[in-house]
Coordinates of C-alpha atoms in Angstrom, one line a residue:
Chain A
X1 CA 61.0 -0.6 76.9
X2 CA 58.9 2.5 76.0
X3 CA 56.3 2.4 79.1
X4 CA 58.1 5.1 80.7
X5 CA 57.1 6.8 77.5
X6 CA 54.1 6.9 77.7
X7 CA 53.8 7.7 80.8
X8 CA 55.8 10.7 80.6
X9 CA 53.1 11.3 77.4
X10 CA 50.2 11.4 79.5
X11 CA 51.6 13.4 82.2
X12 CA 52.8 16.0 79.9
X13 CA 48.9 15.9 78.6
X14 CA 47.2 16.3 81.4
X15 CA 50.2 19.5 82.4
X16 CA 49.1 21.2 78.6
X17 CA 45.1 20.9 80.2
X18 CA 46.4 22.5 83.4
X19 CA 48.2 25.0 81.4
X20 CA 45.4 25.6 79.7
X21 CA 43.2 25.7 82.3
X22 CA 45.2 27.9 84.4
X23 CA 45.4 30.5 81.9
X24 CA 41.4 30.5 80.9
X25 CA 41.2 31.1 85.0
X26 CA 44.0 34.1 84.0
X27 CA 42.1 35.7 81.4
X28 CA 38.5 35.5 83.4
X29 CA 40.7 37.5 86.2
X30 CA 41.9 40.5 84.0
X31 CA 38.1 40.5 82.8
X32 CA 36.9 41.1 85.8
X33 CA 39.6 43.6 87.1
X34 CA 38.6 45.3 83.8
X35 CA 35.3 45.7 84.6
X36 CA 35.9 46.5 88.4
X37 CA 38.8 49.1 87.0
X38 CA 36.3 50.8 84.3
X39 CA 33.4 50.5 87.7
X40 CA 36.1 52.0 89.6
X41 CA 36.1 49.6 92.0
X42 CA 39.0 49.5 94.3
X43 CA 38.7 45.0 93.6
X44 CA 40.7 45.5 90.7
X45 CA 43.7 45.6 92.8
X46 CA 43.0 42.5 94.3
X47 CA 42.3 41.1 90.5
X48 CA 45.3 42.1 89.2
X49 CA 47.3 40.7 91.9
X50 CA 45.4 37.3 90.9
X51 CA 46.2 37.8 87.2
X52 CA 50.1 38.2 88.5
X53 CA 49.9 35.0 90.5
X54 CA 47.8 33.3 87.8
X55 CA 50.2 34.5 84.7
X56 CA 53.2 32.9 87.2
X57 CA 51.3 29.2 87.6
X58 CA 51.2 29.3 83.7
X59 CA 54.9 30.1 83.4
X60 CA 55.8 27.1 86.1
X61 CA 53.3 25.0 84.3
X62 CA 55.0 25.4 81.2
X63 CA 58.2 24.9 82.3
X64 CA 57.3 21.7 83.6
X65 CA 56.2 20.9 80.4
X66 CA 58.9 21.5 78.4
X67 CA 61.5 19.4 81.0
X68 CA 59.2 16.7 80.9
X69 CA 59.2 16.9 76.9
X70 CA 62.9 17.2 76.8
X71 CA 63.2 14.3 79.3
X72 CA 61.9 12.4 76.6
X73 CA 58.1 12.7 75.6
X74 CA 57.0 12.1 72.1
X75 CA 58.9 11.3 69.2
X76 CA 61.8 13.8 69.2
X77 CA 60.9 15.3 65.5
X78 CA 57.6 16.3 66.9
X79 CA 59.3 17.3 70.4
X80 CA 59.7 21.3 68.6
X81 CA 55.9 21.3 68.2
X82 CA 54.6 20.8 71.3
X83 CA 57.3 23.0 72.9
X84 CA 55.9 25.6 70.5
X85 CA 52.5 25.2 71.7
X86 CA 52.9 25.4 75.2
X87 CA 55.3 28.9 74.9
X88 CA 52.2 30.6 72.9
X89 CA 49.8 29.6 74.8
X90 CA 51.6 30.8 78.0
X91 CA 52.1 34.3 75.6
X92 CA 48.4 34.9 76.1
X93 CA 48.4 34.8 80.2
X94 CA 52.1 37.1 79.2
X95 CA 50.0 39.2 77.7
X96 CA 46.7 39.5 79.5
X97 CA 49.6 40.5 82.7
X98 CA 51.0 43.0 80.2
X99 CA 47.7 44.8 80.3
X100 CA 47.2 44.7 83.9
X101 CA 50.3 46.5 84.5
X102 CA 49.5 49.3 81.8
X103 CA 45.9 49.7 84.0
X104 CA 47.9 49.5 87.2
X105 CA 50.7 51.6 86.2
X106 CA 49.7 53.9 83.8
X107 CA 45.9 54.3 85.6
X108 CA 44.6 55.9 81.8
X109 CA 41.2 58.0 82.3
X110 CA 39.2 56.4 80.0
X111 CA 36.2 58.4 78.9
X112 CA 32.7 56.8 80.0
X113 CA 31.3 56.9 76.6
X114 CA 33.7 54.4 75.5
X115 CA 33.4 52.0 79.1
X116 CA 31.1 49.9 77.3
X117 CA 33.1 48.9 74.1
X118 CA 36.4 48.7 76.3
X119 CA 34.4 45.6 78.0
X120 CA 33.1 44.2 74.3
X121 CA 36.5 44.2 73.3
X122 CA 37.8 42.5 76.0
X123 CA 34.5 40.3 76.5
X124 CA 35.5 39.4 72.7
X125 CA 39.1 39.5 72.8
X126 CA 39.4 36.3 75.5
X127 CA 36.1 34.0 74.0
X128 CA 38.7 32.1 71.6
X129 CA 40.2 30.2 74.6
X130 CA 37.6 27.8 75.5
X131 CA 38.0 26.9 71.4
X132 CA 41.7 26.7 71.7
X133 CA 41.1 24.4 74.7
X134 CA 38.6 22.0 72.6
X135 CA 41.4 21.9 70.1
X136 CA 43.7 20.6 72.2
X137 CA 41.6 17.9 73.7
X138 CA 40.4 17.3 70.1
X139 CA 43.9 16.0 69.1
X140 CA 43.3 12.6 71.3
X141 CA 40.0 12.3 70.4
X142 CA 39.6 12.8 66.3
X143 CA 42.4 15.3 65.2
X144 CA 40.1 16.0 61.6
X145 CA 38.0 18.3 64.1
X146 CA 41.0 20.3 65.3
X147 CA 40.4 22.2 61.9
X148 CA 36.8 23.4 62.7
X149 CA 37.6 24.5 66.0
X150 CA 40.2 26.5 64.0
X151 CA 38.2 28.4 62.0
X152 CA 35.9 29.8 65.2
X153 CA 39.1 31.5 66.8
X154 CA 40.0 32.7 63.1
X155 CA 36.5 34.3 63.1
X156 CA 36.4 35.6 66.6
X157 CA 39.9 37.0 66.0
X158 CA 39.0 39.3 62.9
X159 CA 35.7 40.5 64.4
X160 CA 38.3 41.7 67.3
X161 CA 40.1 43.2 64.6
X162 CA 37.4 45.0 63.7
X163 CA 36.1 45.9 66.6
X164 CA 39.7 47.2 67.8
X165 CA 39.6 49.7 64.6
X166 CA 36.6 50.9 64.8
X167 CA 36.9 51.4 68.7
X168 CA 40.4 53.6 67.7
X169 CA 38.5 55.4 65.5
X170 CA 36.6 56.5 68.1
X171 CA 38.9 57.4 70.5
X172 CA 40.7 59.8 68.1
X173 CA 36.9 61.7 67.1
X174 CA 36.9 62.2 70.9
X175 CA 37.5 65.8 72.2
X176 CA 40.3 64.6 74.7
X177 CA 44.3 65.6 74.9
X178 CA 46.0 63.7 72.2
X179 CA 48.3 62.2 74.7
X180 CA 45.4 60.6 76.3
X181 CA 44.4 59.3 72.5
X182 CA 47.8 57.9 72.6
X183 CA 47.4 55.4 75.7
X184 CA 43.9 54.7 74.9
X185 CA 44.9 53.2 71.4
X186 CA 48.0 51.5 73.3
X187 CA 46.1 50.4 75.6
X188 CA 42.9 48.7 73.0
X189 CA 45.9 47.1 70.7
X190 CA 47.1 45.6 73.8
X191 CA 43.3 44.3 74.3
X192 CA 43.2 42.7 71.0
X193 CA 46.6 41.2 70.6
X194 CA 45.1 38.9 73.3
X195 CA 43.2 37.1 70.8
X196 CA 45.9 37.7 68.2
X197 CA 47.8 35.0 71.1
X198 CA 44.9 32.9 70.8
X199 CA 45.3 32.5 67.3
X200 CA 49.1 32.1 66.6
X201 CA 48.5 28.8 69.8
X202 CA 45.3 27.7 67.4
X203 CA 47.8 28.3 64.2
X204 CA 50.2 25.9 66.2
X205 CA 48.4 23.0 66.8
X206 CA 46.4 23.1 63.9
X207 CA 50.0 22.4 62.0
X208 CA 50.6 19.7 64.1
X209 CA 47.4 18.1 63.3
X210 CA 48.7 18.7 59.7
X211 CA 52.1 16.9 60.3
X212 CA 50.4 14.0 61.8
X213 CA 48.6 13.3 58.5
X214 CA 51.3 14.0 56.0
Chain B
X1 CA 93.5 -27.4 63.5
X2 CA 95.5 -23.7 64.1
X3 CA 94.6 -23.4 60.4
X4 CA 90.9 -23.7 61.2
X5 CA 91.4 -21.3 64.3
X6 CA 93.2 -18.9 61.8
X7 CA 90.1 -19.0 59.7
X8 CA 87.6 -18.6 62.2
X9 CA 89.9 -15.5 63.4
X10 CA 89.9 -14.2 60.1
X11 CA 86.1 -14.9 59.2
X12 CA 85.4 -12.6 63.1
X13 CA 87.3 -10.3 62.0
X14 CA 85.1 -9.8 58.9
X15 CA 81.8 -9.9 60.1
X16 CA 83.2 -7.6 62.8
X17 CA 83.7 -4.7 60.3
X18 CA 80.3 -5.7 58.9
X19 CA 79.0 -4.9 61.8
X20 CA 80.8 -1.7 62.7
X21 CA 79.6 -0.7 59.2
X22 CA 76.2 -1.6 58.7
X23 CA 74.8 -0.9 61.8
X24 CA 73.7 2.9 60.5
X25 CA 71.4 1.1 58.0
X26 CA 69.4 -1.0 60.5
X27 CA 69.3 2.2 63.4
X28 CA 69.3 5.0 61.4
X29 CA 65.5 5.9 61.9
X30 CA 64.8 4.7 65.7
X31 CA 68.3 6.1 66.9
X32 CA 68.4 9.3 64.7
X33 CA 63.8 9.9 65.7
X34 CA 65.4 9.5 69.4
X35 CA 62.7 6.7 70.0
X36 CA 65.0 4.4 71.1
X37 CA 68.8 5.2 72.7
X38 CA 71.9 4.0 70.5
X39 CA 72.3 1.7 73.5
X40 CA 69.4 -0.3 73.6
X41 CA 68.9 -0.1 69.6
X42 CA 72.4 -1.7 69.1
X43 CA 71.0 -4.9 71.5
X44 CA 68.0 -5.3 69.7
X45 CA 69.5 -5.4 66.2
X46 CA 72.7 -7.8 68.2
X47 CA 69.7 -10.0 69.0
X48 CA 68.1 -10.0 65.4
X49 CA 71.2 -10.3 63.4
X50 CA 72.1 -13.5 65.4
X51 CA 68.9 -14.6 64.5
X52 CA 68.5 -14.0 60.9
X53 CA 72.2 -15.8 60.5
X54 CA 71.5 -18.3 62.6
X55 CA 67.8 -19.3 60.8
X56 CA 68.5 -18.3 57.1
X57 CA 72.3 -17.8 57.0
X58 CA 73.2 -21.0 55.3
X59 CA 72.5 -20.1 51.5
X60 CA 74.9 -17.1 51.2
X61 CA 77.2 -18.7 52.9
X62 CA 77.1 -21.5 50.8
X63 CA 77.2 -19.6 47.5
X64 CA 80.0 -17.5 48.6
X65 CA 81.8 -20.9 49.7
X66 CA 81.3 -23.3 47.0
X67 CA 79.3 -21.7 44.3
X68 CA 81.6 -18.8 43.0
X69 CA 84.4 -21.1 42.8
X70 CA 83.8 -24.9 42.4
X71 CA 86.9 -26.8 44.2
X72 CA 88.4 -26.5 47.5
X73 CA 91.3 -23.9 47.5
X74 CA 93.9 -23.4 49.9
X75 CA 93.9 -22.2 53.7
X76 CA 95.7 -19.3 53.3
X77 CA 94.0 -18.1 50.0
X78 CA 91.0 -18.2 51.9
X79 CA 92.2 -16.5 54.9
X80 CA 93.5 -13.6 52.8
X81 CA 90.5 -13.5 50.7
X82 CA 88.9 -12.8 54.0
X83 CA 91.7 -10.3 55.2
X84 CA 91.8 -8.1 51.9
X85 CA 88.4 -8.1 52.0
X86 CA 88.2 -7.2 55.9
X87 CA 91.0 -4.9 55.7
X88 CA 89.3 -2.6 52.6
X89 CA 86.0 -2.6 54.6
X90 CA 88.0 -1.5 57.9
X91 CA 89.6 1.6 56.1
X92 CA 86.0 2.3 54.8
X93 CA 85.0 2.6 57.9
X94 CA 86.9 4.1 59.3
X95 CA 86.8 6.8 56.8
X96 CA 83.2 7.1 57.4
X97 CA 82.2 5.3 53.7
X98 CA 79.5 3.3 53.9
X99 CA 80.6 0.6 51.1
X100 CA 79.5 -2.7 50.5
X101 CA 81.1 -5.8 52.3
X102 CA 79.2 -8.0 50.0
X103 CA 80.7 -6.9 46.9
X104 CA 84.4 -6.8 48.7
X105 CA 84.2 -10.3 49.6
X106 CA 82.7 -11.7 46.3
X107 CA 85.7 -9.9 44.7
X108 CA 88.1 -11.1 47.4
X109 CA 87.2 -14.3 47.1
X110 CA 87.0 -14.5 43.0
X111 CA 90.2 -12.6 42.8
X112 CA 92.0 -15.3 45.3
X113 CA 90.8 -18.0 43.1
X114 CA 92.5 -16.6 40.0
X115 CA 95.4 -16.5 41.9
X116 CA 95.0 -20.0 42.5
X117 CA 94.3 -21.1 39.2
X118 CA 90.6 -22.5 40.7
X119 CA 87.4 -23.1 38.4
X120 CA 85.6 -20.1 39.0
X121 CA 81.3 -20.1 38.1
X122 CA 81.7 -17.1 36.1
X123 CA 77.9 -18.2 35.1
X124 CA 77.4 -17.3 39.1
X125 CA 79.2 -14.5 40.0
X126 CA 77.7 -12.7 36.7
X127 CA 73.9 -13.8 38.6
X128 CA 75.3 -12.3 41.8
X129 CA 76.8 -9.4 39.7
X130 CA 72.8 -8.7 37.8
X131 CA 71.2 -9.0 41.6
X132 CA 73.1 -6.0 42.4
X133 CA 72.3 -4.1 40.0
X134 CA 68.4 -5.3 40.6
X135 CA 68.8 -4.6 44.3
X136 CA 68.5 -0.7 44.6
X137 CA 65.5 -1.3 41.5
X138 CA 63.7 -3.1 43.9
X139 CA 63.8 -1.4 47.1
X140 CA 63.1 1.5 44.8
X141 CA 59.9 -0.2 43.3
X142 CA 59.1 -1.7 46.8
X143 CA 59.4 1.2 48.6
X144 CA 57.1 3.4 46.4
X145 CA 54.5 0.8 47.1
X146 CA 55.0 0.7 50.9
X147 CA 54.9 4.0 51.3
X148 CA 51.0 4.4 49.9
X149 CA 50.1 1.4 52.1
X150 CA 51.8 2.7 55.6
X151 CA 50.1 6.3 54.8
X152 CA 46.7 5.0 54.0
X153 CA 47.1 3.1 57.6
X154 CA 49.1 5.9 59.3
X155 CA 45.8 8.6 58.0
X156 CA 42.9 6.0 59.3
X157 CA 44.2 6.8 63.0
X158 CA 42.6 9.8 64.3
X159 CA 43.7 10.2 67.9
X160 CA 47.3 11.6 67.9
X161 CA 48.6 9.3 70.9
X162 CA 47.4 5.9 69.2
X163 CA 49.3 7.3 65.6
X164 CA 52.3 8.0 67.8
X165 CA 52.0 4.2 69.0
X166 CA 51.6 3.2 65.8
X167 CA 54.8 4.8 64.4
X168 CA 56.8 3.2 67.3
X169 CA 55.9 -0.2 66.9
X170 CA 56.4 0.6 63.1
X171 CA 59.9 1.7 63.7
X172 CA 60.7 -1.3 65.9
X173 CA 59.3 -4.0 63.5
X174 CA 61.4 -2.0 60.6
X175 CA 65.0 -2.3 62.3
X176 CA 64.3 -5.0 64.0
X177 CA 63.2 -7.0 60.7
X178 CA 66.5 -4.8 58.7
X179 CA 68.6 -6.4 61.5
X180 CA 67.5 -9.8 61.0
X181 CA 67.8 -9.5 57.1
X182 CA 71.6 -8.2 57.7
X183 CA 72.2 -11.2 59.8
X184 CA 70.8 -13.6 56.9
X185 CA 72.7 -12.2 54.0
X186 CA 75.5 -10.8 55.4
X187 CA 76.5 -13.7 57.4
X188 CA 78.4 -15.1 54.3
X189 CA 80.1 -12.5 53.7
X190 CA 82.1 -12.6 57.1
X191 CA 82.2 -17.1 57.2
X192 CA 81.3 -17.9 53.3
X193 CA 84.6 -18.4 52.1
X194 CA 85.4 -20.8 54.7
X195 CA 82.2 -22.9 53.6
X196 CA 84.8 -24.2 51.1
X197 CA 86.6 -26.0 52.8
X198 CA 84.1 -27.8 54.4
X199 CA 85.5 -28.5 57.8
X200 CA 82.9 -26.8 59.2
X201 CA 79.0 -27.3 59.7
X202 CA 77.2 -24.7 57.9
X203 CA 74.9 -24.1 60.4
X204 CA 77.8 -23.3 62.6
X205 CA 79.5 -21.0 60.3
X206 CA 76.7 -19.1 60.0
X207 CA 76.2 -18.4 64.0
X208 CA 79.9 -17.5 64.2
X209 CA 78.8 -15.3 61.4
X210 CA 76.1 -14.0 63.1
X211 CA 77.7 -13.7 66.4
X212 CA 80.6 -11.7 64.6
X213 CA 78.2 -9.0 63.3
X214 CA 76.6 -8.4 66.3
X215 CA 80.0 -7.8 68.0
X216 CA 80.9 -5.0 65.2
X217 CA 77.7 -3.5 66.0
X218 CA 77.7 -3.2 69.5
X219 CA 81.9 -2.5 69.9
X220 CA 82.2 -0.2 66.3
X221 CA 78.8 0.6 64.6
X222 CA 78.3 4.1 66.2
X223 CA 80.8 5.6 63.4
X224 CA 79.1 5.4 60.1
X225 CA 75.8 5.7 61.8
X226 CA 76.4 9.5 62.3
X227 CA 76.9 9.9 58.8
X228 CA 74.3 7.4 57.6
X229 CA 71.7 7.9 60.2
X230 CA 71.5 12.1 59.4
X231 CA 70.1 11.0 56.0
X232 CA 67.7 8.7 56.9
X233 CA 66.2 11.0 59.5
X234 CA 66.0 13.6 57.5
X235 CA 62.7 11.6 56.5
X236 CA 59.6 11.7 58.6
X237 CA 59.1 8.3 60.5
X238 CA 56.4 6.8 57.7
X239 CA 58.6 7.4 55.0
X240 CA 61.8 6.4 56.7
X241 CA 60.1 3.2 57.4
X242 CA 58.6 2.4 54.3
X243 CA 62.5 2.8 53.0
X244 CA 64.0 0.9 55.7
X245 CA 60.9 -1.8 55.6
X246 CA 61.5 -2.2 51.6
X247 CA 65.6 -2.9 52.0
X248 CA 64.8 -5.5 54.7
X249 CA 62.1 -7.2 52.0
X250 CA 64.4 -7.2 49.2
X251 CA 67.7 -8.3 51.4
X252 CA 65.8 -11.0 53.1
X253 CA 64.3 -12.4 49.4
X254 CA 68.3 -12.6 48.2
X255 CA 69.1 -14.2 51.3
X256 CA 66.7 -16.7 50.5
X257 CA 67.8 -17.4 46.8
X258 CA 71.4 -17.6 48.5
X259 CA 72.6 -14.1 46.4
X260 CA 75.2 -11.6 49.0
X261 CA 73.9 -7.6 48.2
X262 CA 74.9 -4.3 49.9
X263 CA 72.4 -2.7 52.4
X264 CA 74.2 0.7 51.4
X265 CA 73.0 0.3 47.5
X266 CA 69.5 -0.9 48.4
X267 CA 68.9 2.2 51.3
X268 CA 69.9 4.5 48.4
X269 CA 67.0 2.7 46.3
X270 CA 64.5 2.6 49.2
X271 CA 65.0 6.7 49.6
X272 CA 64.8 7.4 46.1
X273 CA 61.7 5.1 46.1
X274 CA 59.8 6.9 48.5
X275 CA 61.3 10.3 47.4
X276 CA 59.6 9.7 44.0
X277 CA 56.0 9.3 46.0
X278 CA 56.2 13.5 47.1
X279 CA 57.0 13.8 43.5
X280 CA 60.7 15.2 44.5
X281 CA 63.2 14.3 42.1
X282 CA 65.1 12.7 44.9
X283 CA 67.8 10.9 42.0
X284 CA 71.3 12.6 43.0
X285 CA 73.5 12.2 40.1
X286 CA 76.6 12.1 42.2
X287 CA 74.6 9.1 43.8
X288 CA 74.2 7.2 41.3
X289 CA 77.5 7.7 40.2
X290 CA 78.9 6.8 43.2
X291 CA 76.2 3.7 43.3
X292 CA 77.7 2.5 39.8
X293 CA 81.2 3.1 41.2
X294 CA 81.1 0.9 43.5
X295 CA 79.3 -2.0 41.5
X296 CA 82.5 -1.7 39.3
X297 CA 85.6 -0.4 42.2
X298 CA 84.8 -2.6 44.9
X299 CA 84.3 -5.9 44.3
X300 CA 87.9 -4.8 41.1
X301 CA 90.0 -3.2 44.1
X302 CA 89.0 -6.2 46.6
X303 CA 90.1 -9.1 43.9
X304 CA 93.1 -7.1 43.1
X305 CA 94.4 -6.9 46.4
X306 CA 93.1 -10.8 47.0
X307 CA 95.0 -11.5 43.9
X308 CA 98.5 -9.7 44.6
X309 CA 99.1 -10.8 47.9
X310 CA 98.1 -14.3 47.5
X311 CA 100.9 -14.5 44.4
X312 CA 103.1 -12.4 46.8
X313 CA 102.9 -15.1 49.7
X314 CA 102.6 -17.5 47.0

């Protein structure tokens, strides 16, 4: 009576690591275009076209996930959750596209003194995944550990808070037009809300976890 | 013979609105969780209920036949015993009340035989009168208990697909084992009064019974269940089961000792019971109330009618 269940319970598992994968693959794409942007090298166009194609796997991913969770997978009082999950994690690829556009679209001229924190912050801003990914597997292997994994993206995500304010700071001591102060400080919030994504998907499952042993 | 038929009608027609009206109690989790379709829940329980009358039917029925009153009465007493009764638990229904068929028939059946001028066991219905009242006590004190051993179990699983396994076996074993402890107790209630008579095996009685209450369930039941269901699953599955798990305990032990109780009153003990475990005053006032209502109303209203019509026809 419940095999088809199940089944539908491991397909939707092994969709989430695609998911998953597929945006880790996402965010190592606008890394690179980054880099090849700030190097001004004329690849980034070619990167952020991969980020585009990348960002809309994710979003067919998910979808996928969702109809075969609605179709069924899971006991329906826990359905919400992983819906949840797989919307905020597809938020990071959203927004690692957002930022491709603004470099793409708004071309900003950053300053060459501040090439090298632009990469720390987004060298820093995209190291949570690989945790969020652990936590994910973690919750078929020993769900206890999902909270230890937890803490790493909390940590990573306040030293790219930190990193984010002081790099602001910067920007406005810098002798440049205040409009170009403007996009630089849109642009480095947009760089850090990546891992702010991170975090609200670790948040997510790390409450699940939390249901599961009420 | 045709008054046999008319009894065997009349018992159907009983343990038909049994089973249009208890069905929410035995489905409520598994249906309203979604873990299992109203469909194929309603065949399961169908399946268990026949069991449970068919296996441990035979002491409520007997009580309800020949130990609230003591001689044989008459045909038609019994058959409108069984039709005031039926008839008070139809318009329940249908107005959505979950009441108890138990206490309708013991006063149908009492109030008929004041009518008749029969010996009645007062020494027994006042027993059966005290095990409702320690019904609701002890899915309350049962649940508590069960709760602390299904989360202690439910925490030692670590991987999240083998605790979702866990829960659905949990929730099948719970209404499958509610079902089979409706079957059991309530089977008297639809057949017990024609016990009396004698004319017909027991055993048979009760699969009639049985087979009556599965009927309800699978032509009628979906009505009170969307009332009775929502508050049920407003409980996660290990406390919904550890309610649902105590009722079934509790009905099956007074189907053994041959004692008819209400599924409503003891679900309204079992979700106290575990409410009491998250330290939540879960004790509605109006609850209760309406608990100690119905200890008094039902079984008064059902004799009354019994009692009328029979000196009516009479």
């Amino acid at each position: 009576m419940f095999k088809h269940v199940r089944r539908r319970e491991h397909k939707v598992y092994l969709l989430f690591n695609e998911h998953l994968n597929t945006v880790g693959e996402c965010l190592a794409k606008f890394k690179e275009m980054t880099i090849n942007y700030l190097n001004n090298n004329p690849l980034h166009e070619e990167n952020a076209l991969d980020v585009h194609k990348l960002e809309s796997k994710a979003d067919t991913i998910r979808r996928n996930i969702e109809k075969e969770i609605h179709g069924g997978a899971f006991l329906p009082f826990l359905r919400e959750d992983y819906i949840e999950i797989a919307e905020r994690i597809d938020k990071i690829a959203d927004k690692a596209e957002a930022v491709v556009d603004f470099y793409m679209l708004v071309r900003p001229q950053i300053p060459d003194s501040l090439h090298d924190a632009i990469k720390e912050l987004t060298d820093r801003t995209i190291v949570g995944l690989p945790h969020l990914k652990n936590m994910f597997d973690l919750l078929d292997v020993d769900m206890t550990k999902v909270v230890d994994e937890a803490v790493k993206v909390n940590i990573i995500e306040s030293e790219v808070d930190q990193l984010e304010r002081e790099l602001i700071k910067n920007v406005f001591n810098l002798d440049i037009d205040l409009a170009l102060k403007i996009i630089l400080r849109e642009l480095i919030r947009n760089i850090a809300d990546i891992s702010d994504l991170i975090q609200n998907a670790s948040d997510r499952i790390e409450i699940l976890t939390v249901k599961y042993r009420v | 013979m045709s008054s046999v038929i008319l009894l065997v009608a009349a018992g159907i027609y009983v343990g038909w609105n049994i089973g249009a009206n208890d069905t929410a109690n035995c489905i409520g989790t598994a249906v309203g969780s979604g873990l299992i379709s109203y469909s194929k829940a309603v065949i399961l329980i169908a399946i268990f209920i026949i069991l449970g009358a068919s296996i441990q039917g035979e002491r409520v029925i007997e009580t309800i036949g020949k130990g609230i009153v003591t001689e044989v009465i008459p045909v038609p007493a019994i058959i409108i015993a069984l039709l005031s009764a039926g008839a008070f638990v139809t318009i329940a229904t249908y107005l959505k009340l979950p009441v108890s068929t138990s206490q309708a028939i013991v006063g149908g059946v009492t109030g008929v035989s004041l009518s008749v001028g029969a010996n009645i066991a007062w020494n027994e219905v006042l027993s059966i009168i005290l095990c409702w009242i320690i019904n609701p006590i002890a899915t309350l004190v049962i649940a508590y208990g069960l709760y602390h051993i299904l989360n202690a179990l439910a925490r030692k699983v670590k991987r999240i697909r083998v605790w979702e396994r866990f829960i659905t076996v949990l929730l099948v074993v719970t209404i499958s084992y509610m079902a089979y402890s409706l079957g059991a107790n309530h089977a008297g209630n639809a057949v017990g009064p024609i016990a009396n008579l004698g004319v017909i095996k027991l055993r048979w009685l009760a699969i009639i019974g049985g087979l009556s209450i599965a009927l309800g369930s699978i032509t009628y039941g979906h009505r009170v269940s969307e009332t009775v269901g929502k508050s049920i699953t407003l409980l996660d599955p290990i406390t919904a089961c550890a309610a649902q798990l105590s009722i079934a305990i509790v009905v099956h032990m007074f189907s053994i000792l041959g004692i008819p109780v209400s599924t409503s009153q003891a679900i309204v003990g079992g979700v106290i019971g575990v409410g009491l475990v998250r330290g939540v005053t879960a004790i509605n006032r109006s609850i209760i109330i309406k608990i100690i209502i119905g200890w008094i109303a039902t079984p008064l209203i059902s004799a009354i009618i019994a009692f009328s019509i029979y000196k009516i026809v009479a």
